[in-house]
mmCIF file of C-alpha atoms in Angstrom:
data_model
loop_
_atom_site.group_PDB
_atom_site.id
_atom_site.type_symbol
_atom_site.label_atom_id
_atom_site.label_comp_id
_atom_site.label_asym_id
_atom_site.label_seq_id
_atom_site.Cartn_x
_atom_site.Cartn_y
_atom_site.Cartn_z
ATOM 1 C CA MET A 284 20.190 -19.758 -6.887
ATOM 2 C CA LYS A 285 19.013 -16.621 -8.684
ATOM 3 C CA SER A 286 19.799 -13.266 -7.142
ATOM 4 C CA LEU A 287 17.459 -10.321 -7.212
ATOM 5 C CA PHE A 288 20.224 -8.208 -8.714
ATOM 6 C CA ARG A 289 21.335 -10.436 -11.576
ATOM 7 C CA ASN A 290 20.283 -11.053 -15.175
ATOM 8 C CA SER A 291 16.594 -10.495 -16.016
ATOM 9 C CA ASN A 292 15.681 -9.637 -12.426
ATOM 10 C CA LEU A 293 18.028 -6.665 -12.489
ATOM 11 C CA LYS A 294 16.505 -5.463 -15.772
ATOM 12 C CA ASN A 295 13.004 -5.682 -14.301
ATOM 13 C CA VAL A 296 14.036 -3.821 -11.152
ATOM 14 C CA ILE A 297 15.665 -1.076 -13.262
ATOM 15 C CA LEU A 298 12.555 -0.874 -15.456
ATOM 16 C CA LEU A 299 10.227 -0.467 -12.484
ATOM 17 C CA VAL A 300 12.532 1.937 -10.638
ATOM 18 C CA SER A 301 12.815 4.087 -13.781
ATOM 19 C CA SER A 302 9.041 4.253 -14.168
ATOM 20 C CA ILE A 303 8.586 5.134 -10.506
ATOM 21 C CA VAL A 304 11.266 7.837 -10.794
ATOM 22 C CA ILE A 305 9.324 9.375 -13.688
ATOM 23 C CA GLY A 306 5.891 8.986 -12.051
ATOM 24 C CA LYS A 307 6.895 10.132 -8.583
ATOM 25 C CA GLY A 308 9.151 12.782 -10.091
ATOM 26 C CA LEU A 309 6.087 14.371 -11.689
ATOM 27 C CA VAL A 310 4.377 14.380 -8.302
ATOM 28 C CA LEU A 311 7.476 15.893 -6.685
ATOM 29 C CA ILE A 312 7.733 18.647 -9.305
ATOM 30 C CA CYS A 313 4.060 19.569 -8.813
ATOM 31 C CA THR A 314 4.176 19.394 -4.991
ATOM 32 C CA PRO A 315 5.419 22.978 -4.427
ATOM 33 C CA PHE A 316 2.443 24.268 -6.421
ATOM 34 C CA ILE A 317 -0.085 21.887 -4.863
ATOM 35 C CA THR A 318 0.907 22.794 -1.291
ATOM 36 C CA ARG A 319 0.523 26.472 -2.111
ATOM 37 C CA LEU A 320 -2.999 25.933 -3.482
ATOM 38 C CA TYR A 321 -4.328 23.427 -0.946
ATOM 39 C CA ASP A 322 -3.914 23.906 2.795
ATOM 40 C CA PRO A 323 -3.166 21.046 5.265
ATOM 41 C CA TYR A 324 -6.823 20.848 6.353
ATOM 42 C CA LEU A 325 -7.847 19.750 2.847
ATOM 43 C CA PHE A 326 -5.140 17.098 2.793
ATOM 44 C CA GLY A 327 -6.635 15.877 6.072
ATOM 45 C CA ILE A 328 -9.978 15.325 4.309
ATOM 46 C CA LEU A 329 -8.202 13.406 1.541
ATOM 47 C CA ALA A 330 -6.335 11.293 4.113
ATOM 48 C CA LEU A 331 -9.572 10.162 5.762
ATOM 49 C CA ILE A 332 -11.282 9.276 2.464
ATOM 50 C CA MET A 333 -8.262 7.311 1.215
ATOM 51 C CA SER A 334 -7.733 5.490 4.521
ATOM 52 C CA TYR A 335 -11.322 4.307 4.842
ATOM 53 C CA GLY A 336 -11.337 3.370 1.155
ATOM 54 C CA ARG A 337 -8.152 1.284 1.325
ATOM 55 C CA ILE A 338 -9.403 -0.650 4.349
ATOM 56 C CA LEU A 339 -12.676 -1.376 2.554
ATOM 57 C CA ALA A 340 -10.776 -2.401 -0.602
ATOM 58 C CA VAL A 341 -9.223 -5.342 1.262
ATOM 59 C CA VAL A 342 -12.691 -6.662 2.068
ATOM 60 C CA PHE A 343 -13.459 -6.650 -1.667
ATOM 61 C CA SER A 344 -10.707 -9.168 -2.570
ATOM 62 C CA MET A 345 -9.523 -10.491 0.825
ATOM 63 C CA ARG A 346 -6.011 -11.195 -0.496
ATOM 64 C CA TYR A 347 -7.338 -13.833 -2.898
ATOM 65 C CA GLU A 348 -5.365 -12.107 -5.658
ATOM 66 C CA LEU A 349 -2.276 -13.771 -4.149
ATOM 67 C CA LYS A 350 -3.502 -17.029 -5.697
ATOM 68 C CA PHE A 351 -2.388 -15.780 -9.128
ATOM 69 C CA LEU A 352 1.183 -16.649 -8.181
ATOM 70 C CA ASN A 353 0.672 -20.313 -7.426
ATOM 71 C CA ILE A 354 -1.680 -21.636 -10.141
ATOM 72 C CA GLU A 355 -1.269 -22.682 -13.776
ATOM 73 C CA GLU A 356 -1.298 -19.989 -16.440
ATOM 74 C CA SER A 357 -4.474 -21.378 -18.028
ATOM 75 C CA GLU A 358 -6.411 -20.809 -14.799
ATOM 76 C CA ARG A 359 -5.339 -17.229 -14.164
ATOM 77 C CA PHE A 360 -7.802 -15.459 -16.446
ATOM 78 C CA ASN A 361 -10.751 -17.378 -14.985
ATOM 79 C CA LEU A 362 -9.538 -16.441 -11.519
ATOM 80 C CA LEU A 363 -9.346 -12.796 -12.609
ATOM 81 C CA ARG A 364 -12.919 -12.944 -13.917
ATOM 82 C CA PHE A 365 -14.110 -14.357 -10.605
ATOM 83 C CA LEU A 366 -12.337 -11.643 -8.635
ATOM 84 C CA ASN A 367 -13.727 -8.929 -10.910
ATOM 85 C CA ALA A 368 -17.258 -10.170 -10.243
ATOM 86 C CA HIS A 369 -16.553 -10.344 -6.524
ATOM 87 C CA VAL A 370 -15.131 -6.807 -6.395
ATOM 88 C CA PHE A 371 -18.032 -5.316 -8.390
ATOM 89 C CA LEU A 372 -20.612 -7.038 -6.173
ATOM 90 C CA PHE A 373 -19.007 -5.791 -2.971
ATOM 91 C CA PHE A 374 -18.742 -2.312 -4.473
ATOM 92 C CA LEU A 375 -22.512 -2.181 -5.014
ATOM 93 C CA LEU A 376 -23.166 -3.407 -1.465
ATOM 94 C CA SER A 377 -20.714 -0.877 -0.013
ATOM 95 C CA VAL A 378 -22.331 2.001 -1.939
ATOM 96 C CA LEU A 379 -25.658 1.101 -0.344
ATOM 97 C CA VAL A 380 -24.226 0.758 3.184
ATOM 98 C CA CYS A 381 -22.057 3.866 2.918
ATOM 99 C CA GLY A 382 -24.993 5.886 1.592
ATOM 100 C CA LEU A 383 -27.171 4.833 4.523
ATOM 101 C CA ILE A 384 -24.392 5.700 7.015
ATOM 102 C CA VAL A 385 -23.704 9.121 5.487
ATOM 103 C CA LEU A 386 -27.386 10.051 5.320
ATOM 104 C CA GLY A 387 -28.267 8.498 8.689
ATOM 105 C CA PHE A 388 -25.460 10.224 10.600
ATOM 106 C CA GLU A 389 -25.556 13.408 8.485
ATOM 107 C CA LEU A 390 -21.896 13.080 7.537
ATOM 108 C CA PRO A 391 -20.276 15.237 4.797
ATOM 109 C CA MET A 392 -21.268 14.003 1.342
ATOM 110 C CA TYR A 393 -17.662 13.527 0.228
ATOM 111 C CA TYR A 394 -17.603 10.343 2.321
ATOM 112 C CA LEU A 395 -19.692 8.783 -0.458
ATOM 113 C CA LEU A 396 -16.435 8.632 -2.427
ATOM 114 C CA ILE A 397 -15.100 5.934 -0.075
ATOM 115 C CA PRO A 398 -16.659 2.969 -1.970
ATOM 116 C CA VAL A 399 -15.265 4.383 -5.233
ATOM 117 C CA VAL A 400 -11.766 4.538 -3.732
ATOM 118 C CA ALA A 401 -12.225 0.965 -2.480
ATOM 119 C CA LEU A 402 -13.358 -0.285 -5.898
ATOM 120 C CA LEU A 403 -10.420 1.257 -7.741
ATOM 121 C CA ALA A 404 -7.863 0.211 -5.117
ATOM 122 C CA ALA A 405 -9.097 -3.412 -5.217
ATOM 123 C CA MET A 406 -9.028 -3.514 -9.032
ATOM 124 C CA TYR A 407 -5.566 -1.945 -9.082
ATOM 125 C CA GLU A 408 -4.112 -4.512 -6.643
ATOM 126 C CA THR A 409 -5.815 -7.431 -8.398
ATOM 127 C CA ASN A 410 -4.552 -6.492 -11.840
ATOM 128 C CA ARG A 411 -1.090 -5.648 -10.536
ATOM 129 C CA MET A 412 -0.760 -9.100 -8.959
ATOM 130 C CA TYR A 413 -1.992 -10.641 -12.234
ATOM 131 C CA ASN A 414 0.784 -8.852 -14.136
ATOM 132 C CA VAL A 415 3.399 -9.821 -11.538
ATOM 133 C CA SER A 416 2.464 -13.480 -12.026
ATOM 134 C CA PHE A 417 2.917 -13.145 -15.808
ATOM 135 C CA LYS A 418 6.072 -11.005 -15.456
ATOM 136 C CA LYS A 419 4.416 -8.143 -17.343
ATOM 137 C CA PHE A 420 6.604 -5.571 -15.658
ATOM 138 C CA THR A 421 6.442 -3.193 -18.644
ATOM 139 C CA GLN A 422 2.689 -2.751 -18.094
ATOM 140 C CA ILE A 423 3.298 -2.110 -14.399
ATOM 141 C CA ALA A 424 5.965 0.445 -15.306
ATOM 142 C CA VAL A 425 3.583 2.306 -17.639
ATOM 143 C CA SER A 426 0.927 2.364 -14.911
ATOM 144 C CA GLU A 427 3.357 4.051 -12.498
ATOM 145 C CA VAL A 428 4.039 6.844 -14.982
ATOM 146 C CA VAL A 429 0.324 7.339 -15.678
ATOM 147 C CA ARG A 430 -0.466 7.398 -11.974
ATOM 148 C CA GLY A 431 2.239 9.969 -11.255
ATOM 149 C CA PHE A 432 1.024 12.157 -14.122
ATOM 150 C CA ASN A 433 -2.523 12.213 -12.711
ATOM 151 C CA GLN A 434 -1.507 12.692 -9.077
ATOM 152 C CA GLY A 435 0.742 15.596 -10.007
ATOM 153 C CA LEU A 436 -1.213 17.539 -12.634
ATOM 154 C CA VAL A 437 -4.877 16.854 -11.853
ATOM 155 C CA PRO A 438 -4.921 18.844 -8.558
ATOM 156 C CA LEU A 439 -3.571 21.865 -10.458
ATOM 157 C CA ILE A 440 -6.112 21.480 -13.244
ATOM 158 C CA ALA A 441 -8.919 21.014 -10.709
ATOM 159 C CA PHE A 442 -7.942 24.148 -8.798
ATOM 160 C CA PHE A 443 -7.582 26.416 -11.809
ATOM 161 C CA SER A 444 -10.791 25.042 -13.294
ATOM 162 C CA ALA A 445 -12.580 26.411 -10.190
ATOM 163 C CA LEU A 446 -13.728 22.918 -9.160
ATOM 164 C CA PHE A 447 -14.561 22.186 -5.532
ATOM 165 C CA VAL A 448 -11.113 22.353 -3.924
ATOM 166 C CA PRO A 449 -11.139 19.225 -1.704
ATOM 167 C CA PHE A 450 -12.583 17.291 -4.627
ATOM 168 C CA GLY A 451 -9.567 18.315 -6.708
ATOM 169 C CA LEU A 452 -7.227 16.326 -4.450
ATOM 170 C CA VAL A 453 -9.542 13.308 -4.334
ATOM 171 C CA THR A 454 -9.991 13.423 -8.107
ATOM 172 C CA ALA A 455 -6.210 13.273 -8.503
ATOM 173 C CA GLU A 456 -6.016 10.044 -6.484
ATOM 174 C CA LEU A 457 -9.013 8.510 -8.267
ATOM 175 C CA SER A 458 -7.796 9.427 -11.757
ATOM 176 C CA GLY A 459 -4.359 8.069 -10.833
ATOM 177 C CA LEU A 460 -5.903 4.720 -9.945
ATOM 178 C CA VAL A 461 -8.142 4.682 -13.041
ATOM 179 C CA GLY A 462 -5.184 5.410 -15.305
ATOM 180 C CA SER A 463 -3.100 2.721 -13.609
ATOM 181 C CA ILE A 464 -5.837 0.107 -13.912
ATOM 182 C CA PHE A 465 -6.262 0.608 -17.646
ATOM 183 C CA SER A 466 -2.494 0.726 -18.117
ATOM 184 C CA LEU A 467 -2.246 -2.580 -16.263
ATOM 185 C CA ALA A 468 -5.258 -4.293 -17.740
ATOM 186 C CA GLY A 469 -7.201 -2.659 -20.519
ATOM 187 C CA ILE A 470 -10.964 -2.761 -20.978
ATOM 188 C CA LYS A 471 -11.181 -6.482 -21.793
ATOM 189 C CA ARG A 472 -9.521 -7.645 -18.608
ATOM 190 C CA VAL A 473 -11.329 -5.199 -16.329
ATOM 191 C CA SER A 474 -14.763 -5.942 -17.815
ATOM 192 C CA SER A 475 -14.417 -9.744 -17.959
ATOM 193 C CA ILE A 476 -16.603 -11.190 -15.221
ATOM 194 C CA LEU A 477 -18.017 -14.656 -14.609
ATOM 195 C CA HIS A 478 -21.622 -15.622 -15.230
ATOM 196 C CA PRO A 479 -23.570 -15.453 -11.910
ATOM 197 C CA LYS A 480 -23.955 -19.257 -11.736
ATOM 198 C CA LYS A 481 -20.231 -19.847 -12.262
ATOM 199 C CA TYR A 482 -19.441 -17.099 -9.785
ATOM 200 C CA LEU A 483 -21.518 -18.797 -7.090
ATOM 201 C CA SER A 484 -19.888 -22.160 -7.795
ATOM 202 C CA HIS A 485 -16.440 -20.594 -7.291
ATOM 203 C CA LEU A 486 -17.450 -18.697 -4.197
ATOM 204 C CA LYS A 487 -17.483 -21.539 -1.664
ATOM 205 C CA VAL A 488 -14.012 -22.745 -2.617
ATOM 206 C CA ALA A 489 -12.645 -19.225 -2.773
ATOM 207 C CA TYR A 490 -13.833 -18.221 0.678
ATOM 208 C CA LYS A 491 -11.969 -21.104 2.289
ATOM 209 C CA GLU A 492 -8.752 -19.516 1.075
ATOM 210 C CA MET A 493 -9.921 -15.946 1.627
ATOM 211 C CA ILE A 494 -10.551 -16.740 5.270
ATOM 212 C CA LEU A 495 -6.908 -17.818 5.574
ATOM 213 C CA THR A 496 -5.269 -14.953 3.672
ATOM 214 C CA GLY A 497 -7.805 -12.152 4.063
ATOM 215 C CA PRO A 498 -7.609 -11.376 7.799
ATOM 216 C CA ALA A 499 -3.823 -10.959 7.622
ATOM 217 C CA LYS A 500 -4.113 -8.530 4.696
ATOM 218 C CA LEU A 501 -6.946 -6.676 6.426
ATOM 219 C CA LEU A 502 -4.845 -6.250 9.562
ATOM 220 C CA ASN A 503 -1.810 -5.285 7.499
ATOM 221 C CA VAL A 504 -3.595 -2.539 5.577
ATOM 222 C CA SER A 505 -5.603 -1.431 8.615
ATOM 223 C CA THR A 506 -2.363 -0.991 10.573
ATOM 224 C CA ASN A 507 -1.278 1.668 8.091
ATOM 225 C CA GLU A 508 -4.656 3.247 7.476
ATOM 226 C CA ILE A 509 -5.906 3.561 11.054
ATOM 227 C CA ILE A 510 -2.965 5.887 11.682
ATOM 228 C CA PRO A 511 -4.490 8.847 9.760
ATOM 229 C CA ILE A 512 -7.909 8.034 11.231
ATOM 230 C CA GLY A 513 -6.459 7.932 14.774
ATOM 231 C CA ILE A 514 -4.481 11.149 14.300
ATOM 232 C CA GLY A 515 -7.645 12.887 13.137
ATOM 233 C CA PHE A 516 -9.385 11.631 16.299
ATOM 234 C CA LEU A 517 -6.600 12.477 18.778
ATOM 235 C CA TYR A 518 -5.484 15.794 17.308
ATOM 236 C CA ASN A 519 -6.982 17.785 14.433
ATOM 237 C CA ASN A 520 -7.434 17.788 10.687
ATOM 238 C CA GLU A 521 -4.557 20.198 10.064
ATOM 239 C CA LEU A 522 -2.007 17.980 11.824
ATOM 240 C CA LEU A 523 -3.501 15.007 10.002
ATOM 241 C CA GLY A 524 -2.964 16.841 6.713
ATOM 242 C CA LEU A 525 0.660 17.551 7.602
ATOM 243 C CA TYR A 526 1.211 13.888 8.493
ATOM 244 C CA PHE A 527 -0.434 12.828 5.212
ATOM 245 C CA VAL A 528 1.843 15.137 3.189
ATOM 246 C CA ALA A 529 4.887 13.819 5.088
ATOM 247 C CA ARG A 530 3.883 10.233 4.306
ATOM 248 C CA LYS A 531 3.230 11.136 0.674
ATOM 249 C CA ILE A 532 6.667 12.754 0.330
ATOM 250 C CA MET A 533 8.375 9.745 1.889
ATOM 251 C CA GLY A 534 6.403 7.503 -0.445
ATOM 252 C CA VAL A 535 8.475 8.888 -3.321
ATOM 253 C CA PRO A 536 11.952 7.559 -2.342
ATOM 254 C CA LEU A 537 10.492 4.493 -0.621
ATOM 255 C CA SER A 538 8.629 3.491 -3.781
ATOM 256 C CA PHE A 539 11.874 3.465 -5.753
ATOM 257 C CA ILE A 540 12.975 0.457 -3.741
ATOM 258 C CA THR A 541 9.960 -1.182 -2.097
ATOM 259 C CA LYS A 542 7.589 -1.258 -5.091
ATOM 260 C CA ALA A 543 10.129 -2.241 -7.714
ATOM 261 C CA ILE A 544 11.838 -4.888 -5.598
ATOM 262 C CA PHE A 545 8.547 -6.109 -4.098
ATOM 263 C CA ASP A 546 7.083 -7.085 -7.496
ATOM 264 C CA VAL A 547 10.246 -8.751 -8.813
ATOM 265 C CA LEU A 548 11.107 -10.444 -5.525
ATOM 266 C CA THR A 549 7.548 -11.760 -5.066
ATOM 267 C CA ASN A 550 7.617 -13.377 -8.489
ATOM 268 C CA SER A 551 11.087 -14.887 -7.941
ATOM 269 C CA LEU A 552 10.183 -16.076 -4.455
ATOM 270 C CA SER A 553 7.087 -17.866 -5.744
ATOM 271 C CA GLU A 554 9.124 -19.598 -8.466
ATOM 272 C CA ILE A 555 11.813 -20.746 -6.018
ATOM 273 C CA PHE A 556 9.218 -22.045 -3.570
ATOM 274 C CA LEU A 557 7.382 -24.045 -6.265
ATOM 275 C CA LYS A 558 10.618 -25.512 -7.648
ATOM 276 C CA SER A 559 12.799 -25.935 -4.539
ATOM 277 C CA GLY A 560 10.667 -25.559 -1.401
ATOM 278 C CA ALA A 561 10.259 -23.158 1.512
ATOM 279 C CA ILE A 562 13.793 -23.463 2.936
ATOM 280 C CA LYS A 563 15.418 -22.465 -0.366
ATOM 281 C CA ALA A 564 12.982 -19.577 -0.616
ATOM 282 C CA ARG A 565 13.898 -18.378 2.880
ATOM 283 C CA ASN A 566 17.625 -18.627 2.155
ATOM 284 C CA TYR A 567 17.037 -16.540 -0.959
ATOM 285 C CA LEU A 568 15.227 -13.917 1.128
ATOM 286 C CA PHE A 569 18.074 -13.596 3.608
ATOM 287 C CA ARG A 570 20.532 -12.973 0.793
ATOM 288 C CA GLN A 571 18.358 -10.029 -0.303
ATOM 289 C CA PHE A 572 17.828 -8.908 3.308
ATOM 290 C CA LYS A 573 21.505 -7.997 3.732
ATOM 291 C CA LEU A 574 21.356 -5.722 0.685
ATOM 292 C CA LEU A 575 18.115 -4.124 1.854
ATOM 293 C CA LEU A 576 19.558 -3.526 5.322
ATOM 294 C CA LEU A 577 22.483 -1.629 3.841
ATOM 295 C CA ALA A 578 20.115 0.341 1.617
ATOM 296 C CA GLY A 579 17.993 1.175 4.661
ATOM 297 C CA LEU A 580 20.919 2.609 6.595
ATOM 298 C CA VAL A 581 22.112 4.746 3.667
ATOM 299 C CA PHE A 582 18.531 5.851 2.998
ATOM 300 C CA GLY A 583 17.910 6.897 6.607
ATOM 301 C CA LEU A 584 21.124 8.915 6.848
ATOM 302 C CA GLY A 585 20.458 10.637 3.534
ATOM 303 C CA VAL A 586 16.907 11.621 4.453
ATOM 304 C CA TYR A 587 17.963 12.936 7.876
ATOM 305 C CA LEU A 588 20.635 15.179 6.358
ATOM 306 C CA LEU A 589 18.583 16.457 3.404
ATOM 307 C CA ILE A 590 14.956 16.683 4.543
ATOM 308 C CA ASP A 591 15.098 20.174 6.098
ATOM 309 C CA PHE A 592 16.605 21.611 2.932
ATOM 310 C CA LEU A 593 14.150 19.808 0.639
ATOM 311 C CA VAL A 594 11.072 20.847 2.606
ATOM 312 C CA ASP A 595 12.234 24.476 2.635
ATOM 313 C CA VAL A 596 12.715 24.377 -1.135
ATOM 314 C CA PHE A 597 9.655 22.398 -2.207
ATOM 315 C CA LEU A 598 6.869 23.170 0.268
ATOM 316 C CA ASP A 599 5.005 26.248 1.363
ATOM 317 C CA GLU A 600 6.012 27.566 4.799
ATOM 318 C CA SER A 601 2.697 26.362 6.271
ATOM 319 C CA TYR A 602 4.093 22.831 5.734
ATOM 320 C CA GLU A 603 7.365 23.489 7.585
ATOM 321 C CA LYS A 604 6.487 20.929 10.286
ATOM 322 C CA VAL A 605 6.570 18.149 7.674
ATOM 323 C CA SER A 606 10.371 17.806 7.998
ATOM 324 C CA GLN A 607 10.060 17.251 11.761
ATOM 325 C CA ILE A 608 7.364 14.612 11.251
ATOM 326 C CA ILE A 609 9.591 12.775 8.761
ATOM 327 C CA LYS A 610 12.598 12.828 11.099
ATOM 328 C CA LEU A 611 10.515 11.468 13.979
ATOM 329 C CA SER A 612 9.176 8.704 11.709
ATOM 330 C CA LEU A 613 12.524 7.788 10.170
ATOM 331 C CA ILE A 614 13.150 4.589 12.119
ATOM 332 C CA TYR A 615 9.815 3.274 10.839
ATOM 333 C CA TYR A 616 10.499 4.263 7.228
ATOM 334 C CA CYS A 617 13.899 2.556 7.288
ATOM 335 C CA SER A 618 12.396 -0.659 8.675
ATOM 336 C CA LEU A 619 9.618 -0.462 6.073
ATOM 337 C CA LEU A 620 12.196 -0.242 3.310
ATOM 338 C CA VAL A 621 14.041 -3.310 4.619
ATOM 339 C CA VAL A 622 11.087 -5.572 5.488
ATOM 340 C CA LYS A 623 8.304 -4.641 3.041
ATOM 341 C CA PRO A 624 9.781 -6.552 0.068
ATOM 342 C CA LEU A 625 10.016 -9.676 2.270
ATOM 343 C CA SER A 626 6.547 -9.575 3.777
ATOM 344 C CA ASN A 627 4.807 -11.992 1.372
ATOM 345 C CA TYR A 628 7.016 -14.953 2.294
ATOM 346 C CA PHE A 629 4.697 -16.771 4.722
ATOM 347 C CA ASN A 630 1.678 -16.254 2.462
ATOM 348 C CA ILE A 631 3.490 -17.640 -0.580
ATOM 349 C CA ILE A 632 4.633 -20.791 1.233
ATOM 350 C CA GLY A 633 1.124 -21.305 2.635
ATOM 351 C CA LYS A 634 1.867 -20.477 6.293
ATOM 352 C CA PHE A 635 -0.992 -18.000 6.518
ATOM 353 C CA LYS A 636 -1.348 -18.307 10.279
ATOM 354 C CA VAL A 637 2.232 -17.123 10.822
ATOM 355 C CA ASN A 638 1.591 -14.004 8.766
ATOM 356 C CA LEU A 639 -1.658 -13.506 10.671
ATOM 357 C CA ILE A 640 0.253 -13.671 13.968
ATOM 358 C CA TRP A 641 2.699 -11.039 12.735
ATOM 359 C CA ASP A 642 -0.005 -8.733 11.402
ATOM 360 C CA SER A 643 -1.987 -9.113 14.631
ATOM 361 C CA ILE A 644 1.046 -8.137 16.717
ATOM 362 C CA ARG A 645 1.820 -5.173 14.475
ATOM 363 C CA PHE A 646 -1.806 -3.990 14.514
ATOM 364 C CA SER A 647 -1.939 -4.343 18.314
ATOM 365 C CA LEU A 648 1.250 -2.300 18.715
ATOM 366 C CA VAL A 649 -0.212 0.554 16.677
ATOM 367 C CA VAL A 650 -3.471 0.469 18.632
ATOM 368 C CA LEU A 651 -1.424 0.448 21.855
ATOM 369 C CA SER A 652 0.434 3.582 20.734
ATOM 370 C CA PHE A 653 -2.891 5.360 20.267
ATOM 371 C CA VAL A 654 -4.141 4.195 23.645
ATOM 372 C CA ILE A 655 -0.959 5.506 25.315
ATOM 373 C CA GLY A 656 -1.230 8.773 23.411
ATOM 374 C CA TRP A 657 -4.866 9.204 24.440
ATOM 375 C CA ILE A 658 -4.425 8.274 28.116
ATOM 376 C CA MET A 659 -1.235 10.280 28.630
ATOM 377 C CA ALA A 660 -2.371 13.171 26.403
ATOM 378 C CA ILE A 661 1.085 13.446 24.873
ATOM 379 C CA ASP A 662 1.770 16.138 22.286
ATOM 380 C CA PHE A 663 1.808 15.433 18.560
ATOM 381 C CA ASP A 664 5.592 15.216 18.097
ATOM 382 C CA GLN A 665 5.995 12.769 20.985
ATOM 383 C CA PHE A 666 3.176 10.650 19.625
ATOM 384 C CA ILE A 667 4.704 10.454 16.117
ATOM 385 C CA PHE A 668 8.020 9.261 17.602
ATOM 386 C CA LEU A 669 6.214 6.722 19.810
ATOM 387 C CA LEU A 670 4.261 5.456 16.816
ATOM 388 C CA SER A 671 7.453 5.134 14.785
ATOM 389 C CA LEU A 672 9.069 3.011 17.524
ATOM 390 C CA PHE A 673 6.029 0.742 17.763
ATOM 391 C CA LEU A 674 5.893 0.247 13.979
ATOM 392 C CA PHE A 675 9.620 -0.546 13.975
ATOM 393 C CA ALA A 676 8.992 -3.138 16.711
ATOM 394 C CA GLY A 677 6.351 -4.738 14.494
ATOM 395 C CA TYR A 678 8.801 -5.174 11.622
ATOM 396 C CA LEU A 679 11.435 -6.498 14.017
ATOM 397 C CA VAL A 680 8.973 -9.219 15.028
ATOM 398 C CA PHE A 681 8.625 -10.239 11.376
ATOM 399 C CA VAL A 682 12.397 -10.571 10.930
ATOM 400 C CA LEU A 683 12.568 -12.741 14.070
ATOM 401 C CA LEU A 684 9.732 -14.949 12.766
ATOM 402 C CA LEU A 685 11.504 -15.252 9.435
ATOM 403 C CA ARG A 686 14.760 -16.184 11.122
ATOM 404 C CA PHE A 687 13.546 -18.660 13.748
ATOM 405 C CA TYR A 688 10.308 -20.133 12.358
ATOM 406 C CA LYS A 689 11.037 -23.684 11.231
ATOM 407 C CA VAL A 690 9.712 -24.752 7.827
ATOM 408 C CA GLU A 691 9.863 -28.177 6.298
#
């Protein structure tokens, strides 16, 4: 049975890791300058816009992009055209609804950017999954470099061009997504949509599958994105900004492993399942799990020993608390590194309800942490540690399901 770290798989992992090192390295190099130009409060605004947008983005595609992995090559472009039409339609509806909400409740106008974030995030995920199914890892690698370039340099350009400061951070995220989409797809693929009559004929069949896969993805993404929203509610925008910067910093080393391995492993897992069945696929996963577990332990120890030094060197002193937030969240980040590359297993083998059970438990644990934090009025540091433990428990549940759930 193929191993993730042999032959062509190893080359693809190295390719993706190298691109992420370049892309995230650009972000890391620019971070000391960005944190000296933008204060934590502004990062808090960005965190809210991105969180709402990513949750809405799931509604646009409802995980139907996963179908790319398990259909014939000749059908994939037609499926992409259907999803493009679906995403564009939901974008127009969300612009209308979001506009009415912002105007009706007199919210800040920057919330109108939420549908735009959702549109770009949905298109990015759809086209990325399309390229994973065709093993176009070079295109994915280029998109990572482009995204890192935009996320690192655009905030600096926006600031020194005297643009509206919060908009500079949002523009960086949006331009990063736009650049990634065109690196992944190009104009032809992004603009190819089905005729309205064909779209409607596909819709009924598609929603049967979306109803199975979509709720799990919605809960999965919402679990991560309600955290910034909840922190903003329980505490304040400055602490939210510090948490957002901490998560962004940790996204750099985590992406080296989770993103690169996730794409390659997902493709390999789908192939093994189609050729040899669910049991072979699970056995393959457990072989990779041992390697990921070792990587997680080394990763956690390294971050704990180095994070104080790195934060002192790279960030402005107003961001000093970031190192403490990272340390308190470390058990979660280590579990994320180990489990994230495995998390598509039940969807790929068609056991959508099992994944839905896991995502429901994980979502409930996060909500429970917020309820405890609100009722007991615990301070921010205690809450971050509590949240980290609850998120770790959610990933532990997945490993137990993977180990003891019987498949035919």
